[in-house]
Amino acid sequence: MNGSTATSATAPLASSSSMDQDCAVKTAVEASEANDPVLRMNSIDLAAFANDGYEIRFLDEQVGKGVFATRKFSKGDLVLVDSPIVTCQFAWNKQYKYRACEYCLRALETAEQNVRRLTQNQTLELPHPECCETKTELHVKCDKCPAEYCSEDCRKKAFEEYHKVLCYCGEEPQEPVRILDEYWRKIHYPPETGNVWLLVKLLARLHLDSSNTIAKRLSEFCHSTTNDDEELAHKSLGEEFSVHIHNLRELVVNVVNYPNVQQWLTPDGFLKLFVLIGRNAQGVGTSSFATYVEQLEKLELHPNEKKALLDHIDNIYEVIDAVVGHFLDNEGVALYPIQSWVNHSCVPNCEVKFPNKNHVVGLVASRDIEAGEEIEISYLDLADMQRSRYSRNKYLKEHYLFECKCPKCMEQIDDEEITTDEEDEDEDMSDAEAEEDDEEMNN
């Protein structure tokens, strides 16, 4: 995100379990994959980013840039599709064997394998296996390390973009890699909001990017003051953030100490890159079981048979909830060249989707959008969207350092600026549930 309104990895995760995959969306996504927007990043001319019904405009010094519709969109239309500069699975998510493509985060488990792991029931069988979209026959591994990919295409892309210098050439990671991974997991327990390895991959991309297109794009992301950087780092890493930032920088230097990325490895440069990613990254979620359920719901069956089938699925979800709580999906984070410019509103006109079941993001119109209207999403989850103006802006100020001035917030500007008792109770319950889920994950 740009200016003072930045999308963050802490923004609500848009999971494949909530996505519609109609033909129009899929076609547009596939077209995007064939026309990676990263290749268009060699110019800071905003007109160069105008494409397929949207354009980037400069708003003001405080907000920065925004994305605007150049034609009318109807509710349900795919407004924007974007492929990330870099993607990374969450560390604990990977540690607990949530298998995803190392490059695009597509689920690697079959639906049945997925649900057996989540329910801890190795005898569970799913009906209608034809509804599972996982193509295990296409899966490949790196020749030199355990990295897994959903296809040869993803393996090649990963190798060319970063893996050729990050591959540790063995079954077990080398000491600097292992220590960095362990340190990050030690200071960043679930529920996860980021991964330092996104920063490492980005540095590797910068190192291998002879045309400097990635570096030019990074220069267009928001650049905040040192005080803002420290405030956001404090929010992400806790009271000992200065110690953690110092230690993380030293550990990252041991992994990617390339001559052409030294500006990002100084104490100030590292803090800025760390915060830049935190302010601009987007959560990604995929699930082979959720995709299976979507296909199952499309089957034309006798009503009684369909009801029995869906009741069975509901029972499975209840068991999953009892075993792993809300940790259902393969989860990670990605940094997008175009989507990162989409600003927040408490009354957004678009929703974040992942219609191709990987890291390619799509913004779908949640209502009709007129030409010239700004394209906006919400950085808040559905529950937080229903809270008071004070509570919404408290979260936005803490995580993104801005106060929302959308129509909803302006309409409620005279509301009493206190958090209601009911909201406090909700927060306490959410914290308690999160602690219980953490305990379940660690058992």
Tab-separated table of C-alpha atoms in Angstrom:
chain	number	residue	atom	x	y	z
A	1	MET	CA	0.000	0.000	0.000
A	2	ASN	CA	1.057	3.528	-0.526
A	3	GLY	CA	1.358	6.665	1.542
A	4	SER	CA	-0.114	6.246	4.986
A	5	THR	CA	-2.614	3.596	3.962
A	6	ALA	CA	-0.767	0.342	3.509
A	7	THR	CA	-1.998	-3.206	3.101
A	8	SER	CA	-0.294	-5.448	5.637
A	9	ALA	CA	0.320	-9.093	6.280
A	10	THR	CA	-1.759	-8.516	9.383
A	11	ALA	CA	-4.745	-7.665	7.208
A	12	PRO	CA	-7.459	-10.336	7.023
A	13	LEU	CA	-6.288	-13.419	5.194
A	14	ALA	CA	-8.351	-14.170	2.093
A	15	SER	CA	-8.514	-17.942	1.960
A	16	SER	CA	-9.395	-20.178	-0.944
A	17	SER	CA	-12.269	-21.483	1.175
A	18	SER	CA	-14.239	-18.285	0.509
A	19	MET	CA	-13.605	-17.891	-3.197
A	20	ASP	CA	-15.768	-18.338	-6.279
A	21	GLN	CA	-13.990	-19.655	-9.354
A	22	ASP	CA	-16.167	-18.842	-12.322
A	23	CYS	CA	-14.831	-19.107	-15.858
A	24	ALA	CA	-14.365	-15.376	-16.357
A	25	VAL	CA	-12.251	-15.044	-13.225
A	26	LYS	CA	-10.138	-18.076	-14.052
A	27	THR	CA	-9.508	-16.870	-17.595
A	28	ALA	CA	-8.403	-13.460	-16.368
A	29	VAL	CA	-6.124	-14.995	-13.744
A	30	GLU	CA	-4.477	-17.288	-16.266
A	31	ALA	CA	-3.953	-14.299	-18.552
A	32	SER	CA	-2.292	-12.460	-15.673
A	33	GLU	CA	0.099	-15.326	-15.028
A	34	ALA	CA	1.136	-15.141	-18.678
A	35	ASN	CA	1.653	-11.374	-18.372
A	36	ASP	CA	3.408	-10.946	-15.030
A	37	PRO	CA	3.051	-7.304	-13.896
A	38	VAL	CA	6.559	-7.464	-12.424
A	39	LEU	CA	7.792	-7.257	-16.018
A	40	ARG	CA	6.057	-3.889	-16.359
A	41	MET	CA	7.812	-2.321	-13.371
A	42	ASN	CA	10.666	-0.645	-15.274
A	43	SER	CA	9.007	2.782	-15.301
A	44	ILE	CA	7.734	5.083	-12.576
A	45	ASP	CA	5.300	6.633	-15.070
A	46	LEU	CA	1.906	5.897	-13.511
A	47	ALA	CA	0.327	5.674	-16.971
A	48	ALA	CA	2.410	2.559	-17.549
A	49	PHE	CA	0.354	0.794	-14.901
A	50	ALA	CA	-3.011	1.551	-16.519
A	51	ASN	CA	-4.411	-1.801	-17.600
A	52	ASP	CA	-7.688	-3.625	-18.135
A	53	GLY	CA	-9.992	-1.089	-16.532
A	54	TYR	CA	-7.837	0.441	-13.804
A	55	GLU	CA	-5.057	2.976	-13.426
A	56	ILE	CA	-2.745	4.235	-10.683
A	57	ARG	CA	-3.156	7.866	-9.622
A	58	PHE	CA	-1.261	10.050	-7.179
A	59	LEU	CA	-3.634	11.372	-4.510
A	60	ASP	CA	-1.613	13.506	-2.089
A	61	GLU	CA	1.509	13.430	0.073
A	62	GLN	CA	-0.293	11.857	3.013
A	63	VAL	CA	-2.136	9.064	1.205
A	64	GLY	CA	0.205	8.601	-1.741
A	65	LYS	CA	-1.172	6.626	-4.679
A	66	GLY	CA	-4.467	4.868	-5.276
A	67	VAL	CA	-6.054	2.578	-7.855
A	68	PHE	CA	-8.991	3.925	-9.876
A	69	ALA	CA	-11.476	2.289	-12.232
A	70	THR	CA	-11.315	3.517	-15.828
A	71	ARG	CA	-14.593	1.835	-16.777
A	72	LYS	CA	-17.742	0.619	-15.078
A	73	PHE	CA	-17.695	-2.700	-13.200
A	74	SER	CA	-20.739	-4.660	-12.078
A	75	LYS	CA	-20.987	-6.507	-8.776
A	76	GLY	CA	-19.062	-9.783	-9.070
A	77	ASP	CA	-16.745	-8.573	-11.844
A	78	LEU	CA	-13.033	-9.196	-11.579
A	79	VAL	CA	-11.566	-5.695	-11.319
A	80	LEU	CA	-7.860	-6.378	-10.920
A	81	VAL	CA	-5.503	-9.361	-11.051
A	82	ASP	CA	-1.939	-9.256	-9.740
A	83	SER	CA	0.988	-11.659	-9.435
A	84	PRO	CA	3.355	-11.120	-6.498
A	85	ILE	CA	6.952	-10.001	-6.534
A	86	VAL	CA	7.653	-12.623	-3.883
A	87	THR	CA	5.666	-15.103	-1.767
A	88	CYS	CA	6.501	-16.993	1.409
A	89	GLN	CA	4.692	-19.543	3.579
A	90	PHE	CA	4.393	-18.755	7.275
A	91	ALA	CA	7.141	-20.409	9.340
A	92	TRP	CA	4.963	-22.232	11.882
A	93	ASN	CA	2.481	-23.185	9.167
A	94	LYS	CA	5.296	-24.920	7.307
A	95	GLN	CA	6.713	-26.405	10.515
A	96	TYR	CA	3.381	-28.118	11.215
A	97	LYS	CA	3.398	-29.836	7.787
A	98	TYR	CA	0.912	-27.645	5.958
A	99	ARG	CA	2.248	-28.636	2.535
A	100	ALA	CA	2.189	-25.894	-0.088
A	101	CYS	CA	4.097	-25.087	-3.259
A	102	GLU	CA	7.271	-23.266	-2.241
A	103	TYR	CA	6.704	-20.749	-5.043
A	104	CYS	CA	2.949	-20.100	-5.347
A	105	LEU	CA	1.497	-21.646	-2.136
A	106	ARG	CA	-0.876	-23.935	-4.046
A	107	ALA	CA	-1.945	-26.787	-1.749
A	108	LEU	CA	0.070	-29.979	-2.352
A	109	GLU	CA	-1.986	-32.391	-0.262
A	110	THR	CA	-4.977	-34.120	-1.757
A	111	ALA	CA	-8.250	-33.187	-0.090
A	112	GLU	CA	-8.289	-36.538	1.697
A	113	GLN	CA	-4.686	-36.196	2.904
A	114	ASN	CA	-5.491	-32.682	4.055
A	115	VAL	CA	-8.575	-33.618	6.053
A	116	ARG	CA	-6.913	-36.694	7.578
A	117	ARG	CA	-4.109	-34.518	8.936
A	118	LEU	CA	-6.454	-31.820	10.212
A	119	THR	CA	-8.780	-34.306	11.943
A	120	GLN	CA	-5.925	-36.603	13.037
A	121	ASN	CA	-7.964	-39.475	11.595
A	122	GLN	CA	-5.931	-41.500	9.104
A	123	THR	CA	-8.874	-43.744	8.187
A	124	LEU	CA	-11.225	-40.956	7.091
A	125	GLU	CA	-12.359	-41.279	3.473
A	126	LEU	CA	-13.945	-38.587	1.334
A	127	PRO	CA	-16.710	-39.410	-1.151
A	128	HIS	CA	-16.534	-38.225	-4.757
A	129	PRO	CA	-12.730	-38.096	-5.065
A	130	GLU	CA	-13.199	-36.574	-8.524
A	131	CYS	CA	-13.931	-33.288	-6.738
A	132	CYS	CA	-10.325	-33.067	-5.548
A	133	GLU	CA	-8.358	-30.730	-7.826
A	134	THR	CA	-4.863	-31.551	-6.516
A	135	LYS	CA	-2.726	-32.845	-9.396
A	136	THR	CA	-0.073	-34.849	-7.559
A	137	GLU	CA	1.324	-36.181	-10.843
A	138	LEU	CA	2.590	-32.671	-11.651
A	139	HIS	CA	4.395	-32.158	-8.342
A	140	VAL	CA	8.184	-31.882	-8.402
A	141	LYS	CA	10.992	-31.263	-5.929
A	142	CYS	CA	14.190	-29.297	-6.123
A	143	ASP	CA	17.046	-31.536	-7.282
A	144	LYS	CA	19.229	-30.473	-4.369
A	145	CYS	CA	16.931	-29.738	-1.393
A	146	PRO	CA	13.474	-30.750	-0.076
A	147	ALA	CA	11.643	-27.727	-1.565
A	148	GLU	CA	8.364	-28.889	-3.163
A	149	TYR	CA	6.520	-27.356	-6.097
A	150	CYS	CA	3.101	-27.871	-7.645
A	151	SER	CA	4.590	-27.927	-11.146
A	152	GLU	CA	7.807	-27.787	-13.115
A	153	ASP	CA	6.871	-24.251	-14.137
A	154	CYS	CA	6.853	-23.088	-10.508
A	155	ARG	CA	10.152	-24.852	-9.838
A	156	LYS	CA	11.792	-23.068	-12.768
A	157	LYS	CA	10.397	-19.673	-11.772
A	158	ALA	CA	11.567	-20.113	-8.182
A	159	PHE	CA	15.032	-21.165	-9.321
A	160	GLU	CA	15.476	-18.201	-11.642
A	161	GLU	CA	14.055	-15.627	-9.230
A	162	TYR	CA	15.712	-16.606	-5.940
A	163	HIS	CA	16.208	-20.327	-5.297
A	164	LYS	CA	19.475	-20.604	-7.227
A	165	VAL	CA	21.134	-18.608	-4.432
A	166	LEU	CA	18.936	-19.684	-1.487
A	167	CYS	CA	18.962	-23.456	-2.074
A	168	TYR	CA	20.948	-25.031	0.756
A	169	CYS	CA	21.891	-28.061	-1.348
A	170	GLY	CA	21.094	-30.796	1.143
A	171	GLU	CA	18.336	-32.536	3.069
A	172	GLU	CA	18.921	-30.325	6.104
A	173	PRO	CA	19.354	-26.527	6.064
A	174	GLN	CA	22.775	-25.044	6.625
A	175	GLU	CA	23.507	-23.453	9.998
A	176	PRO	CA	22.704	-19.796	9.100
A	177	VAL	CA	19.374	-20.819	7.536
A	178	ARG	CA	18.402	-23.042	10.455
A	179	ILE	CA	19.301	-20.439	13.086
A	180	LEU	CA	17.352	-17.667	11.317
A	181	ASP	CA	14.289	-19.886	10.946
A	182	GLU	CA	14.397	-20.975	14.590
A	183	TYR	CA	14.897	-17.423	15.847
A	184	TRP	CA	11.955	-16.120	13.827
A	185	ARG	CA	9.646	-18.863	15.109
A	186	LYS	CA	10.831	-18.157	18.650
A	187	ILE	CA	9.750	-14.492	18.489
A	188	HIS	CA	6.703	-14.899	16.221
A	189	TYR	CA	4.213	-17.511	17.422
A	190	PRO	CA	0.844	-18.245	15.769
A	191	PRO	CA	-1.430	-16.677	14.755
A	192	GLU	CA	1.197	-15.548	12.258
A	193	THR	CA	1.233	-12.242	10.404
A	194	GLY	CA	4.505	-12.436	8.493
A	195	ASN	CA	7.765	-14.254	7.889
A	196	VAL	CA	11.282	-12.851	7.756
A	197	TRP	CA	11.908	-15.218	4.848
A	198	LEU	CA	9.785	-12.979	2.628
A	199	LEU	CA	12.454	-10.340	3.226
A	200	VAL	CA	15.217	-12.879	2.510
A	201	LYS	CA	13.579	-13.930	-0.761
A	202	LEU	CA	13.148	-10.289	-1.718
A	203	LEU	CA	16.844	-9.611	-1.103
A	204	ALA	CA	17.704	-12.631	-3.253
A	205	ARG	CA	15.463	-11.275	-6.027
A	206	LEU	CA	17.140	-7.874	-5.760
A	207	HIS	CA	20.542	-9.561	-5.984
A	208	LEU	CA	19.604	-11.515	-9.133
A	209	ASP	CA	17.652	-8.689	-10.789
A	210	SER	CA	20.190	-7.338	-13.291
A	211	SER	CA	17.666	-4.886	-14.777
A	212	ASN	CA	16.918	-3.319	-11.363
A	213	THR	CA	13.154	-3.490	-11.990
A	214	ILE	CA	12.501	-4.823	-8.479
A	215	ALA	CA	14.610	-2.083	-6.882
A	216	LYS	CA	12.734	0.578	-8.864
A	217	ARG	CA	9.402	-0.830	-7.725
A	218	LEU	CA	10.512	-0.892	-4.090
A	219	SER	CA	11.382	2.794	-4.338
A	220	GLU	CA	7.714	3.467	-5.156
A	221	PHE	CA	6.397	1.803	-2.025
A	222	CYS	CA	5.694	4.013	0.960
A	223	HIS	CA	8.711	5.318	2.858
A	224	SER	CA	7.879	6.452	6.365
A	225	THR	CA	9.881	8.287	8.999
A	226	THR	CA	12.254	6.555	11.393
A	227	ASN	CA	9.789	7.096	14.249
A	228	ASP	CA	7.012	5.473	12.201
A	229	ASP	CA	9.307	2.566	11.330
A	230	GLU	CA	10.152	1.980	14.985
A	231	GLU	CA	6.496	2.206	16.006
A	232	LEU	CA	5.446	-0.428	13.454
A	233	ALA	CA	8.405	-2.669	14.289
A	234	HIS	CA	7.433	-2.393	17.956
A	235	LYS	CA	3.889	-3.507	17.078
A	236	SER	CA	5.184	-6.462	15.065
A	237	LEU	CA	7.979	-7.659	17.348
A	238	GLY	CA	6.894	-6.543	20.830
A	239	GLU	CA	8.623	-4.661	23.632
A	240	GLU	CA	12.080	-5.966	22.724
A	241	PHE	CA	11.718	-4.977	19.065
A	242	SER	CA	15.067	-3.151	18.938
A	243	VAL	CA	16.888	-6.283	20.121
A	244	HIS	CA	14.933	-8.489	17.721
A	245	ILE	CA	15.565	-6.168	14.754
A	246	HIS	CA	19.283	-6.133	15.569
A	247	ASN	CA	19.431	-9.931	15.857
A	248	LEU	CA	17.319	-10.522	12.745
A	249	ARG	CA	19.538	-8.228	10.706
A	250	GLU	CA	22.684	-10.063	11.775
A	251	LEU	CA	21.098	-13.438	11.016
A	252	VAL	CA	19.821	-12.286	7.611
A	253	VAL	CA	23.278	-10.927	6.734
A	254	ASN	CA	24.658	-14.427	7.341
A	255	VAL	CA	22.281	-15.774	4.675
A	256	VAL	CA	22.153	-13.072	1.962
A	257	ASN	CA	25.203	-10.821	2.335
A	258	TYR	CA	25.404	-9.835	-1.347
A	259	PRO	CA	27.415	-6.746	-2.419
A	260	ASN	CA	24.542	-5.232	-4.418
A	261	VAL	CA	22.005	-5.281	-1.546
A	262	GLN	CA	24.155	-3.679	1.153
A	263	GLN	CA	21.910	-0.598	1.352
A	264	TRP	CA	19.186	-2.861	2.776
A	265	LEU	CA	21.533	-4.568	5.233
A	266	THR	CA	22.544	-1.474	7.197
A	267	PRO	CA	20.626	-1.036	10.484
A	268	ASP	CA	18.487	1.760	9.011
A	269	GLY	CA	18.004	0.066	5.640
A	270	PHE	CA	17.014	-3.244	7.219
A	271	LEU	CA	14.443	-1.588	9.496
A	272	LYS	CA	12.937	0.271	6.533
A	273	LEU	CA	12.705	-2.904	4.424
A	274	PHE	CA	11.228	-4.871	7.317
A	275	VAL	CA	8.543	-2.228	7.884
A	276	LEU	CA	7.956	-1.708	4.150
A	277	ILE	CA	7.068	-5.383	3.815
A	278	GLY	CA	4.917	-5.283	6.937
A	279	ARG	CA	2.926	-2.315	5.635
A	280	ASN	CA	2.481	-3.546	2.082
A	281	ALA	CA	2.255	-7.340	2.157
A	282	GLN	CA	-0.981	-9.319	1.805
A	283	GLY	CA	-1.913	-12.564	3.510
A	284	VAL	CA	-2.488	-15.612	1.277
A	285	GLY	CA	-4.404	-18.787	2.104
A	286	THR	CA	-5.013	-22.028	0.188
A	287	SER	CA	-6.781	-25.280	1.067
A	288	SER	CA	-7.262	-28.468	-0.945
A	289	PHE	CA	-10.178	-29.507	1.281
A	290	ALA	CA	-11.952	-26.160	0.825
A	291	THR	CA	-11.511	-26.460	-2.943
A	292	TYR	CA	-12.887	-30.006	-2.781
A	293	VAL	CA	-15.957	-28.763	-0.881
A	294	GLU	CA	-16.545	-26.039	-3.478
A	295	GLN	CA	-16.608	-28.650	-6.235
A	296	LEU	CA	-18.742	-30.981	-4.125
A	297	GLU	CA	-21.394	-28.297	-3.717
A	298	LYS	CA	-21.688	-28.058	-7.514
A	299	LEU	CA	-22.634	-31.731	-7.937
A	300	GLU	CA	-26.133	-32.407	-9.218
A	301	LEU	CA	-27.464	-34.960	-6.753
A	302	HIS	CA	-30.808	-35.978	-5.306
A	303	PRO	CA	-31.718	-33.432	-2.584
A	304	ASN	CA	-31.607	-36.056	0.175
A	305	GLU	CA	-28.221	-37.319	-0.981
A	306	LYS	CA	-26.896	-33.754	-1.265
A	307	LYS	CA	-28.102	-32.910	2.243
A	308	ALA	CA	-26.497	-36.036	3.723
A	309	LEU	CA	-23.264	-35.219	1.931
A	310	LEU	CA	-23.146	-31.637	3.178
A	311	ASP	CA	-24.062	-32.742	6.704
A	312	HIS	CA	-21.072	-35.085	6.544
A	313	ILE	CA	-18.843	-32.179	5.498
A	314	ASP	CA	-20.212	-30.052	8.354
A	315	ASN	CA	-19.327	-32.830	10.797
A	316	ILE	CA	-15.794	-32.961	9.411
A	317	TYR	CA	-15.421	-29.213	9.885
A	318	GLU	CA	-16.599	-29.571	13.488
A	319	VAL	CA	-13.897	-32.164	14.138
A	320	ILE	CA	-11.285	-29.978	12.448
A	321	ASP	CA	-12.330	-27.044	14.614
A	322	ALA	CA	-11.941	-29.164	17.740
A	323	VAL	CA	-8.467	-30.357	16.688
A	324	VAL	CA	-6.765	-27.338	15.076
A	325	GLY	CA	-9.163	-24.432	15.662
A	326	HIS	CA	-8.979	-21.818	12.924
A	327	PHE	CA	-5.652	-23.113	11.549
A	328	LEU	CA	-7.250	-24.764	8.518
A	329	ASP	CA	-5.287	-23.429	5.568
A	330	ASN	CA	-1.844	-23.264	4.087
A	331	GLU	CA	-1.025	-19.683	5.012
A	332	GLY	CA	1.604	-17.235	3.926
A	333	VAL	CA	2.268	-13.710	2.784
A	334	ALA	CA	3.053	-12.031	-0.533
A	335	LEU	CA	4.169	-8.634	-1.799
A	336	TYR	CA	2.241	-7.374	-4.835
A	337	PRO	CA	3.290	-4.630	-7.289
A	338	ILE	CA	-0.223	-3.345	-8.090
A	339	GLN	CA	-2.531	-4.598	-5.310
A	340	SER	CA	-0.275	-2.918	-2.742
A	341	TRP	CA	-1.529	0.449	-4.005
A	342	VAL	CA	-5.163	-0.329	-3.221
A	343	ASN	CA	-6.299	1.765	-0.265
A	344	HIS	CA	-8.550	0.931	2.678
A	345	SER	CA	-12.179	1.798	3.286
A	346	CYS	CA	-14.597	0.607	5.959
A	347	VAL	CA	-17.148	0.456	3.117
A	348	PRO	CA	-14.983	-1.168	0.418
A	349	ASN	CA	-16.156	-1.799	-3.119
A	350	CYS	CA	-13.906	-4.826	-3.673
A	351	GLU	CA	-13.019	-8.076	-1.917
A	352	VAL	CA	-9.668	-9.869	-1.971
A	353	LYS	CA	-9.905	-13.313	-3.586
A	354	PHE	CA	-7.498	-16.022	-4.722
A	355	PRO	CA	-9.581	-17.594	-7.493
A	356	ASN	CA	-6.852	-19.760	-8.993
A	357	LYS	CA	-6.059	-21.395	-5.640
A	358	ASN	CA	-2.521	-20.012	-5.518
A	359	HIS	CA	-0.820	-16.693	-4.799
A	360	VAL	CA	-2.334	-14.795	-7.743
A	361	VAL	CA	-4.660	-12.231	-6.174
A	362	GLY	CA	-7.897	-10.960	-7.655
A	363	LEU	CA	-10.048	-8.054	-6.505
A	364	VAL	CA	-13.741	-8.741	-7.111
A	365	ALA	CA	-16.338	-5.959	-7.082
A	366	SER	CA	-18.624	-6.268	-4.044
A	367	ARG	CA	-20.972	-3.691	-5.596
A	368	ASP	CA	-21.257	-1.771	-8.861
A	369	ILE	CA	-18.275	0.535	-9.455
A	370	GLU	CA	-18.411	3.598	-11.693
A	371	ALA	CA	-15.604	4.788	-13.977
A	372	GLY	CA	-13.371	7.210	-12.067
A	373	GLU	CA	-14.189	5.670	-8.680
A	374	GLU	CA	-11.321	4.593	-6.426
A	375	ILE	CA	-10.945	0.846	-5.968
A	376	GLU	CA	-10.823	0.066	-2.238
A	377	ILE	CA	-10.596	-2.984	0.005
A	378	SER	CA	-10.837	-3.406	3.770
A	379	TYR	CA	-7.761	-4.069	5.892
A	380	LEU	CA	-10.103	-5.255	8.664
A	381	ASP	CA	-11.724	-8.657	8.999
A	382	LEU	CA	-15.507	-9.028	8.960
A	383	ALA	CA	-15.811	-8.919	12.753
A	384	ASP	CA	-13.736	-5.747	13.096
A	385	MET	CA	-15.713	-4.112	10.287
A	386	GLN	CA	-18.803	-4.224	12.517
A	387	ARG	CA	-17.136	-2.500	15.443
A	388	SER	CA	-17.289	1.174	16.403
A	389	ARG	CA	-15.444	3.882	14.512
A	390	TYR	CA	-13.134	4.287	17.498
A	391	SER	CA	-12.208	0.595	17.558
A	392	ARG	CA	-11.702	0.395	13.802
A	393	ASN	CA	-9.419	3.401	13.756
A	394	LYS	CA	-7.556	2.272	16.849
A	395	TYR	CA	-6.544	-0.862	14.933
A	396	LEU	CA	-5.707	1.069	11.754
A	397	LYS	CA	-3.563	3.591	13.642
A	398	GLU	CA	-1.671	0.825	15.440
A	399	HIS	CA	-0.998	-1.257	12.336
A	400	TYR	CA	-0.867	1.273	9.493
A	401	LEU	CA	-0.418	4.692	11.164
A	402	PHE	CA	-3.432	6.348	9.558
A	403	GLU	CA	-6.953	7.360	10.467
A	404	CYS	CA	-9.700	6.293	8.077
A	405	LYS	CA	-11.834	9.048	6.557
A	406	CYS	CA	-14.189	6.882	4.526
A	407	PRO	CA	-17.926	7.772	4.341
A	408	LYS	CA	-18.751	5.370	7.177
A	409	CYS	CA	-16.132	6.897	9.486
A	410	MET	CA	-17.171	10.442	8.600
A	411	GLU	CA	-20.810	9.572	9.296
A	412	GLN	CA	-19.820	8.211	12.722
A	413	ILE	CA	-17.309	10.955	13.547
A	414	ASP	CA	-19.429	12.338	16.397
A	415	ASP	CA	-19.923	8.921	18.002
A	416	GLU	CA	-18.550	8.565	21.515
A	417	GLU	CA	-14.867	7.712	21.189
A	418	ILE	CA	-14.666	4.827	23.605
A	419	THR	CA	-14.532	1.111	23.089
A	420	THR	CA	-17.794	-0.435	24.221
A	421	ASP	CA	-17.880	-3.051	26.977
A	422	GLU	CA	-19.274	-5.521	24.479
A	423	GLU	CA	-16.308	-4.940	22.159
A	424	ASP	CA	-13.888	-5.335	25.052
A	425	GLU	CA	-15.528	-8.643	25.907
A	426	ASP	CA	-15.191	-9.720	22.275
A	427	GLU	CA	-11.497	-8.807	22.364
A	428	ASP	CA	-10.986	-10.803	25.561
A	429	MET	CA	-12.776	-13.808	24.064
A	430	SER	CA	-10.733	-13.548	20.852
A	431	ASP	CA	-7.494	-13.372	22.845
A	432	ALA	CA	-8.533	-16.376	24.930
A	433	GLU	CA	-9.460	-18.363	21.821
A	434	ALA	CA	-6.142	-17.449	20.198
A	435	GLU	CA	-4.254	-18.648	23.285
A	436	GLU	CA	-6.187	-21.928	23.256
A	437	ASP	CA	-5.416	-22.398	19.556
A	438	ASP	CA	-1.725	-21.692	20.206
A	439	GLU	CA	-1.693	-24.364	22.914
A	440	GLU	CA	-3.369	-26.843	20.551
A	441	MET	CA	-0.803	-26.080	17.845
A	442	ASN	CA	2.055	-26.652	20.286
A	443	ASN	CA	0.683	-29.917	21.685
